């Protein structure tokens, strides 16, 4: 089993490199397990970047992206809200003293006992995209405030597997009518544009759809006051600015200041992906003939040997999130090597026999 140590300690003068050396040394004595080093300063930086670029949008950090206590503590201190997918996540955040108004319950399919838990602890805002869930909420949470989750073009008819969440505009009317009948309060709209979607134009459609739902809701007799633009921010200032460039003029038109609509979002990776460094150990290596490399590995066709290196962490551990992202992180070798040492074609593998990933 890999061991993760989300490190709260971050000393001012200590560079990441120095801290890693210390940690690596300690781990040499205790079995060389893989571990994370977290730089909380980076999380603070991300937050000030957020406030510089999109101050009008309140972030609700998506807890599933890292529930390390140090991360939650610092974000709570910075005053972000929290987006939770389960009872456990809600409890974790509440233990830090975060008030229930600053917690939203975002799981698309909710367990009844967990809806009841949310009701008990006063977490009222939750998302919903279908009638069966709406009825479940109606039966189990008398004070629920629901955000209707609409699909965006990054998931309607898009790539296979991306059609799981969000409802159509047409179905929204039906859901609004059901909610009226069930006496469930609908307070707004949520959508999510996946970080894999590079097309910021998707926001143009999503925002106009959201406006449409607000109008429909008005006709049916709801006064809505919240818009949740989801997560999917990669963490670069450039992307955040690009999204802001597209959405801010539209927000001014559809949901202007003074309209009483509060804009929120669910950034996850945005806050944490740059803050963590994973240290793994090479636990085994194999020499293979260059042209016998498994498929997917670039072959040079030369007679030189090639190497397969096995690490002590993989997709069943800390690399799990890499299954849904581009694996564009370039690993760094910690061991120093001389400049004139020969280099060979090599590939990195996790510890399991699974063919899923390298
Ligand atoms: C995971 C998740 C997010 C966060 O996604 P990022 O791409 O990490 O910002 C937001 N909303 C929901 C519902 C999620 O499941």
Short mmCIF file of C-alpha atoms and ligand atoms in Angstrom, two decimals:
data_model
loop_
_atom_site.label_atom_id
_atom_site.label_comp_id
_atom_site.label_asym_id
_atom_site.label_seq_id
_atom_site.Cartn_x
_atom_site.Cartn_y
_atom_site.Cartn_z
CA UNK A 1 0.00 0.00 0.00
CA UNK A 2 1.29 3.43 -0.73
CA UNK A 3 1.44 5.91 2.06
CA UNK A 4 0.51 9.51 1.47
CA UNK A 5 1.77 12.23 3.73
CA UNK A 6 0.08 15.50 2.81
CA UNK A 7 2.58 17.67 4.53
CA UNK A 8 1.39 20.66 6.42
CA UNK A 9 4.87 21.81 7.23
CA UNK A 10 6.20 24.40 4.92
CA UNK A 11 9.12 26.32 6.22
CA UNK A 12 9.80 29.67 4.74
CA UNK A 13 13.36 29.30 3.59
CA UNK A 14 13.15 25.64 2.75
CA UNK A 15 12.86 24.96 -0.94
CA UNK A 16 10.83 22.05 -2.24
CA UNK A 17 14.08 20.40 -3.29
CA UNK A 18 15.56 20.57 0.20
CA UNK A 19 12.40 19.33 1.81
CA UNK A 20 12.27 16.43 -0.62
CA UNK A 21 15.84 15.46 0.20
CA UNK A 22 15.04 15.41 3.91
CA UNK A 23 11.87 13.44 3.36
CA UNK A 24 13.56 11.00 1.00
CA UNK A 25 16.20 10.37 3.59
CA UNK A 26 13.57 9.72 6.28
CA UNK A 27 11.73 7.37 3.98
CA UNK A 28 14.90 5.46 3.25
CA UNK A 29 14.87 4.51 6.88
CA UNK A 30 11.18 3.59 6.94
CA UNK A 31 10.71 1.60 3.76
CA UNK A 32 10.82 4.07 0.87
CA UNK A 33 7.09 4.41 0.38
CA UNK A 34 5.72 6.96 -2.05
CA UNK A 35 4.68 10.25 -0.51
CA UNK A 36 3.28 13.65 -1.36
CA UNK A 37 4.75 16.98 -0.41
CA UNK A 38 2.24 19.81 -0.34
CA UNK A 39 3.09 23.48 -0.69
CA UNK A 40 0.29 25.37 1.01
CA UNK A 41 1.72 28.65 -0.20
CA UNK A 42 0.69 27.62 -3.72
CA UNK A 43 -2.90 27.20 -2.56
CA UNK A 44 -2.86 30.70 -1.11
CA UNK A 45 -1.44 31.97 -4.42
CA UNK A 46 -4.20 30.22 -6.38
CA UNK A 47 -6.77 31.89 -4.20
CA UNK A 48 -5.35 35.37 -4.71
CA UNK A 49 -5.16 34.67 -8.44
CA UNK A 50 -8.83 33.70 -8.33
CA UNK A 51 -9.69 36.90 -6.56
CA UNK A 52 -7.70 38.98 -9.01
CA UNK A 53 -9.31 37.45 -12.07
CA UNK A 54 -12.84 36.39 -11.12
CA UNK A 55 -13.61 38.13 -7.83
CA UNK A 56 -17.32 38.21 -8.63
CA UNK A 57 -17.51 34.38 -8.54
CA UNK A 58 -17.45 32.69 -5.15
CA UNK A 59 -15.40 29.45 -5.22
CA UNK A 60 -16.73 26.34 -3.49
CA UNK A 61 -13.69 24.05 -3.38
CA UNK A 62 -14.52 20.50 -4.52
CA UNK A 63 -13.40 18.38 -1.61
CA UNK A 64 -13.00 15.15 -3.59
CA UNK A 65 -9.92 16.64 -5.31
CA UNK A 66 -7.98 16.49 -2.03
CA UNK A 67 -9.44 16.17 1.43
CA UNK A 68 -6.09 16.50 3.16
CA UNK A 69 -6.77 18.31 6.45
CA UNK A 70 -4.16 20.98 5.76
CA UNK A 71 -5.79 21.81 2.41
CA UNK A 72 -9.26 22.09 3.91
CA UNK A 73 -7.99 24.14 6.82
CA UNK A 74 -6.23 26.68 4.69
CA UNK A 75 -9.16 27.04 2.30
CA UNK A 76 -11.56 27.43 5.20
CA UNK A 77 -9.29 30.15 6.59
CA UNK A 78 -9.24 31.85 3.19
CA UNK A 79 -13.03 31.81 3.24
CA UNK A 80 -13.90 29.63 0.28
CA UNK A 81 -17.03 27.51 0.36
CA UNK A 82 -16.91 23.75 -0.05
CA UNK A 83 -18.57 21.44 -2.57
CA UNK A 84 -19.06 17.99 -1.06
CA UNK A 85 -20.12 14.71 -2.65
CA UNK A 86 -20.76 12.70 0.48
CA UNK A 87 -21.63 12.68 4.15
CA UNK A 88 -17.98 12.10 5.02
CA UNK A 89 -16.88 15.15 3.10
CA UNK A 90 -19.58 17.30 4.69
CA UNK A 91 -18.57 16.10 8.16
CA UNK A 92 -14.87 16.77 7.50
CA UNK A 93 -15.55 20.33 6.50
CA UNK A 94 -17.99 20.98 9.31
CA UNK A 95 -15.46 19.80 11.85
CA UNK A 96 -13.38 22.78 10.76
CA UNK A 97 -16.18 25.08 11.76
CA UNK A 98 -17.37 25.87 8.24
CA UNK A 99 -21.00 26.96 8.42
CA UNK A 100 -23.61 25.00 6.45
CA UNK A 101 -24.39 27.96 4.17
CA UNK A 102 -20.85 27.61 2.87
CA UNK A 103 -21.33 23.96 1.94
CA UNK A 104 -23.09 22.65 -1.14
CA UNK A 105 -23.94 19.01 -1.77
CA UNK A 106 -23.02 18.24 -5.38
CA UNK A 107 -23.30 14.51 -5.81
CA UNK A 108 -25.60 13.89 -8.79
CA UNK A 109 -26.95 10.64 -7.28
CA UNK A 110 -27.52 10.89 -3.59
CA UNK A 111 -27.92 8.18 -1.01
CA UNK A 112 -31.13 8.71 1.02
CA UNK A 113 -29.33 8.47 4.37
CA UNK A 114 -26.91 11.15 3.22
CA UNK A 115 -29.71 13.48 2.10
CA UNK A 116 -31.16 13.05 5.58
CA UNK A 117 -27.76 13.82 7.06
CA UNK A 118 -27.54 17.02 5.02
CA UNK A 119 -31.00 17.99 6.26
CA UNK A 120 -30.00 17.33 9.85
CA UNK A 121 -26.83 19.42 9.73
CA UNK A 122 -28.39 22.23 7.72
CA UNK A 123 -26.65 21.74 4.38
CA UNK A 124 -29.48 22.88 2.12
CA UNK A 125 -28.05 23.71 -1.28
CA UNK A 126 -27.79 20.68 -3.55
CA UNK A 127 -27.76 19.90 -7.24
CA UNK A 128 -30.26 17.70 -9.09
CA UNK A 129 -30.75 16.65 -12.72
CA UNK A 130 -33.70 14.25 -12.75
CA UNK A 131 -37.16 13.57 -11.44
CA UNK A 132 -36.39 10.51 -9.32
CA UNK A 133 -33.66 12.37 -7.43
CA UNK A 134 -35.98 15.35 -7.05
CA UNK A 135 -38.61 13.14 -5.41
CA UNK A 136 -35.98 11.65 -3.14
CA UNK A 137 -34.93 15.15 -2.09
CA UNK A 138 -38.58 16.15 -1.56
CA UNK A 139 -39.19 13.20 0.77
CA UNK A 140 -36.00 13.54 2.79
CA UNK A 141 -35.00 17.18 2.95
CA UNK A 142 -37.75 19.67 3.79
CA UNK A 143 -35.45 22.71 3.48
CA UNK A 144 -33.64 21.73 0.31
CA UNK A 145 -32.62 24.51 -2.06
CA UNK A 146 -32.02 22.90 -5.41
CA UNK A 147 -29.79 23.93 -8.28
CA UNK A 148 -30.99 22.35 -11.53
CA UNK A 149 -27.99 20.78 -13.21
CA UNK A 150 -28.12 21.38 -16.95
CA UNK A 151 -25.93 19.56 -19.44
CA UNK A 152 -23.34 21.49 -21.44
CA UNK A 153 -22.19 20.79 -24.95
CA UNK A 154 -19.02 19.25 -23.61
CA UNK A 155 -21.17 16.38 -22.44
CA UNK A 156 -24.33 16.25 -24.56
CA UNK A 157 -23.62 13.92 -27.46
CA UNK A 158 -19.97 14.52 -26.88
CA UNK A 159 -17.40 11.92 -26.25
CA UNK A 160 -18.59 8.59 -25.03
CA UNK A 161 -18.85 8.41 -21.26
CA UNK A 162 -19.37 12.12 -20.89
CA UNK A 163 -23.15 12.01 -21.07
CA UNK A 164 -23.70 11.08 -17.48
CA UNK A 165 -24.81 14.29 -15.85
CA UNK A 166 -27.04 17.23 -16.48
CA UNK A 167 -30.46 17.51 -17.99
CA UNK A 168 -31.77 19.11 -21.18
CA UNK A 169 -33.54 22.46 -21.37
CA UNK A 170 -36.72 20.69 -22.35
CA UNK A 171 -36.63 18.46 -19.30
CA UNK A 172 -35.96 21.48 -17.07
CA UNK A 173 -39.49 22.72 -17.63
CA UNK A 174 -40.81 19.36 -16.53
CA UNK A 175 -38.52 19.30 -13.47
CA UNK A 176 -39.59 22.81 -12.50
CA UNK A 177 -43.23 21.79 -12.68
CA UNK A 178 -42.56 18.66 -10.63
CA UNK A 179 -40.71 20.73 -8.05
CA UNK A 180 -43.66 23.11 -7.82
CA UNK A 181 -45.98 20.19 -7.19
CA UNK A 182 -43.63 18.59 -4.66
CA UNK A 183 -43.10 21.94 -2.99
CA UNK A 184 -39.33 21.78 -3.47
CA UNK A 185 -37.55 25.10 -3.71
CA UNK A 186 -35.49 25.54 -6.88
CA UNK A 187 -33.00 28.36 -6.34
CA UNK A 188 -30.87 28.26 -9.45
CA UNK A 189 -28.92 26.49 -12.16
CA UNK A 190 -25.65 24.62 -12.22
CA UNK A 191 -23.56 23.50 -15.15
CA UNK A 192 -20.05 22.07 -15.44
CA UNK A 193 -17.61 22.36 -18.31
CA UNK A 194 -15.00 19.64 -18.06
CA UNK A 195 -11.34 20.64 -17.94
CA UNK A 196 -10.80 18.36 -20.94
CA UNK A 197 -12.99 20.74 -22.95
CA UNK A 198 -10.66 23.32 -24.45
CA UNK A 199 -13.44 25.27 -26.12
CA UNK A 200 -14.45 28.22 -23.97
CA UNK A 201 -17.34 28.89 -26.37
CA UNK A 202 -19.17 26.11 -24.52
CA UNK A 203 -19.74 28.69 -21.80
CA UNK A 204 -21.63 30.90 -24.23
CA UNK A 205 -24.27 28.24 -24.77
CA UNK A 206 -24.31 27.15 -21.16
CA UNK A 207 -24.92 30.68 -19.93
CA UNK A 208 -27.68 31.35 -22.40
CA UNK A 209 -29.30 28.02 -21.47
CA UNK A 210 -29.02 28.97 -17.82
CA UNK A 211 -30.73 32.30 -18.53
CA UNK A 212 -33.46 30.38 -20.32
CA UNK A 213 -34.06 28.19 -17.25
CA UNK A 214 -34.17 31.26 -15.01
CA UNK A 215 -36.91 32.69 -17.26
CA UNK A 216 -38.84 29.41 -17.32
CA UNK A 217 -38.61 29.21 -13.55
CA UNK A 218 -39.92 32.74 -13.23
CA UNK A 219 -42.99 31.84 -15.28
CA UNK A 220 -43.63 28.80 -13.11
CA UNK A 221 -43.37 30.91 -9.99
CA UNK A 222 -39.86 30.42 -8.65
CA UNK A 223 -37.51 33.26 -7.79
CA UNK A 224 -34.04 31.97 -8.51
CA UNK A 225 -30.94 33.62 -7.14
CA UNK A 226 -27.94 31.35 -7.71
CA UNK A 227 -25.85 30.32 -10.71
CA UNK A 228 -23.15 27.68 -10.33
CA UNK A 229 -20.69 27.54 -13.23
CA UNK A 230 -19.03 24.29 -12.03
CA UNK A 231 -15.35 23.36 -12.03
CA UNK A 232 -12.93 22.44 -14.77
CA UNK A 233 -10.39 25.20 -14.22
CA UNK A 234 -6.98 23.76 -14.88
CA UNK A 235 -5.06 26.09 -12.63
CA UNK A 236 -3.27 28.27 -15.13
CA UNK A 237 -3.92 31.98 -14.91
CA UNK A 238 -4.20 31.99 -18.68
CA UNK A 239 -7.15 29.58 -18.75
CA UNK A 240 -8.92 31.40 -15.93
CA UNK A 241 -8.51 34.68 -17.79
CA UNK A 242 -9.69 33.11 -21.00
CA UNK A 243 -12.83 31.77 -19.37
CA UNK A 244 -13.40 35.10 -17.68
CA UNK A 245 -12.97 36.87 -21.01
CA UNK A 246 -15.82 34.77 -22.43
CA UNK A 247 -18.16 34.75 -19.47
CA UNK A 248 -17.89 38.16 -17.90
CA UNK A 249 -19.64 40.11 -20.71
CA UNK A 250 -22.36 37.43 -20.75
CA UNK A 251 -22.80 37.54 -17.00
CA UNK A 252 -23.19 41.32 -17.33
CA UNK A 253 -26.02 40.79 -19.80
CA UNK A 254 -27.82 37.78 -18.34
CA UNK A 255 -27.09 38.06 -14.63
CA UNK A 256 -25.98 41.64 -14.00
CA UNK A 257 -24.93 42.87 -10.61
CA UNK A 258 -28.04 44.03 -8.87
CA UNK A 259 -30.12 41.22 -10.36
CA UNK A 260 -29.75 39.44 -7.04
CA UNK A 261 -28.16 36.38 -8.63
CA UNK A 262 -25.13 35.08 -6.77
CA UNK A 263 -22.51 33.45 -9.00
CA UNK A 264 -20.60 30.50 -7.57
CA UNK A 265 -18.29 27.78 -8.93
CA UNK A 266 -16.78 24.43 -7.98
CA UNK A 267 -13.04 24.58 -8.64
CA UNK A 268 -11.13 21.48 -7.54
CA UNK A 269 -7.88 20.75 -9.35
CA UNK A 270 -7.49 24.50 -9.77
CA UNK A 271 -6.51 24.88 -6.13
CA UNK A 272 -4.51 21.73 -5.52
CA UNK A 273 -2.88 20.36 -8.65
CA UNK A 274 0.13 22.68 -8.60
CA UNK A 275 0.51 22.43 -4.83
CA UNK A 276 1.43 18.77 -4.62
CA UNK A 277 4.57 16.92 -5.62
CA UNK A 278 4.57 13.15 -5.52
CA UNK A 279 7.81 11.34 -4.74
CA UNK A 280 7.93 7.71 -5.89
CA UNK A 281 10.64 5.10 -5.80
CA UNK A 282 11.83 2.90 -8.60
CA UNK A 283 11.35 -0.57 -7.18
CA UNK A 284 12.27 -2.72 -10.17
CA UNK A 285 13.62 -2.45 -13.67
CA UNK A 286 13.60 -4.67 -16.73
CA UNK A 287 15.87 -4.56 -19.74
CA UNK A 288 14.06 -5.20 -22.98
CA UNK A 289 15.05 -5.17 -26.60
CA UNK A 290 14.14 -1.83 -28.00
CA UNK A 291 11.72 -3.21 -30.60
CA UNK A 292 9.98 -5.42 -28.04
CA UNK A 293 8.63 -2.47 -26.12
CA UNK A 294 4.93 -2.78 -25.31
CA UNK A 295 2.53 -0.95 -27.58
CA UNK A 296 2.15 2.74 -26.95
CA UNK A 297 5.82 3.26 -26.23
CA UNK A 298 7.84 5.02 -28.84
CA UNK A 299 10.42 2.77 -30.41
CA UNK A 300 13.66 4.02 -31.78
CA UNK A 301 14.37 0.94 -33.82
CA UNK A 302 17.98 0.92 -32.71
CA UNK A 303 19.89 -2.02 -31.25
CA UNK A 304 20.36 -0.34 -27.91
CA UNK A 305 18.64 -1.89 -24.94
CA UNK A 306 15.63 -0.16 -23.47
CA UNK A 307 14.42 -0.07 -19.90
CA UNK A 308 11.11 -0.48 -18.14
CA UNK A 309 11.10 1.07 -14.67
CA UNK A 310 8.50 0.13 -12.09
CA UNK A 311 7.42 2.68 -9.47
CA UNK A 312 5.83 2.00 -6.10
CA UNK A 313 2.69 3.98 -6.90
CA UNK A 314 0.26 3.81 -9.78
CA UNK A 315 -3.30 4.27 -11.00
CA UNK A 316 -4.65 2.32 -8.03
CA UNK A 317 -2.99 4.89 -5.79
CA UNK A 318 -1.92 8.46 -6.31
CA UNK A 319 -2.17 8.34 -10.10
CA UNK A 320 -5.91 7.62 -10.04
CA UNK A 321 -6.78 11.17 -11.06
CA UNK A 322 -4.46 10.87 -14.06
CA UNK A 323 -6.93 8.47 -15.66
CA UNK A 324 -9.27 11.33 -16.35
CA UNK A 325 -6.68 13.96 -17.21
CA UNK A 326 -4.03 14.45 -19.79
CA UNK A 327 -0.90 12.90 -18.39
CA UNK A 328 1.25 15.87 -19.20
CA UNK A 329 3.35 16.02 -16.07
CA UNK A 330 6.98 15.39 -16.85
CA UNK A 331 8.63 13.37 -14.10
CA UNK A 332 11.91 14.58 -12.71
CA UNK A 333 14.71 12.24 -11.75
CA UNK A 334 15.95 12.98 -8.28
CA UNK A 335 19.22 11.07 -8.55
CA UNK A 336 21.97 13.15 -10.05
CA UNK A 337 23.61 11.74 -13.14
CA UNK A 338 26.63 12.92 -15.06
CA UNK A 339 26.09 14.82 -18.25
CA UNK A 340 28.13 12.41 -20.34
CA UNK A 341 26.36 9.27 -19.12
CA UNK A 342 24.53 7.50 -21.93
CA UNK A 343 20.72 7.77 -22.03
CA UNK A 344 18.39 4.95 -23.07
CA UNK A 345 14.78 4.72 -24.13
CA UNK A 346 12.83 4.10 -20.94
CA UNK A 347 9.27 3.90 -19.75
CA UNK A 348 7.64 4.18 -16.33
CA UNK A 349 5.13 1.67 -14.99
CA UNK A 350 2.98 1.35 -11.91
CA UNK A 351 3.36 -1.59 -9.54
CA UNK A 352 0.29 -3.59 -10.63
CA UNK A 353 0.14 -5.98 -13.56
CA UNK A 354 -2.69 -3.96 -15.00
CA UNK A 355 -2.27 -2.94 -18.61
CA UNK A 356 -4.36 0.16 -18.02
CA UNK A 357 -1.57 2.70 -17.91
CA UNK A 358 2.09 3.23 -17.97
C1 LIG B 1 -14.70 16.75 -9.57
C2 LIG B 1 -15.78 17.74 -9.68
C3 LIG B 1 -15.51 19.12 -9.80
C4 LIG B 1 -14.10 19.67 -9.86
O1 LIG B 1 -13.57 19.46 -11.09
P1 LIG B 1 -12.17 20.14 -11.47
O2 LIG B 1 -12.04 19.81 -12.91
O3 LIG B 1 -11.15 19.48 -10.62
O4 LIG B 1 -12.32 21.58 -11.21
C5 LIG B 1 -16.57 19.99 -9.82
N1 LIG B 1 -17.85 19.56 -9.75
C6 LIG B 1 -18.14 18.25 -9.65
C7 LIG B 1 -19.56 17.85 -9.59
C8 LIG B 1 -17.14 17.30 -9.61
O5 LIG B 1 -17.45 16.00 -9.51
#
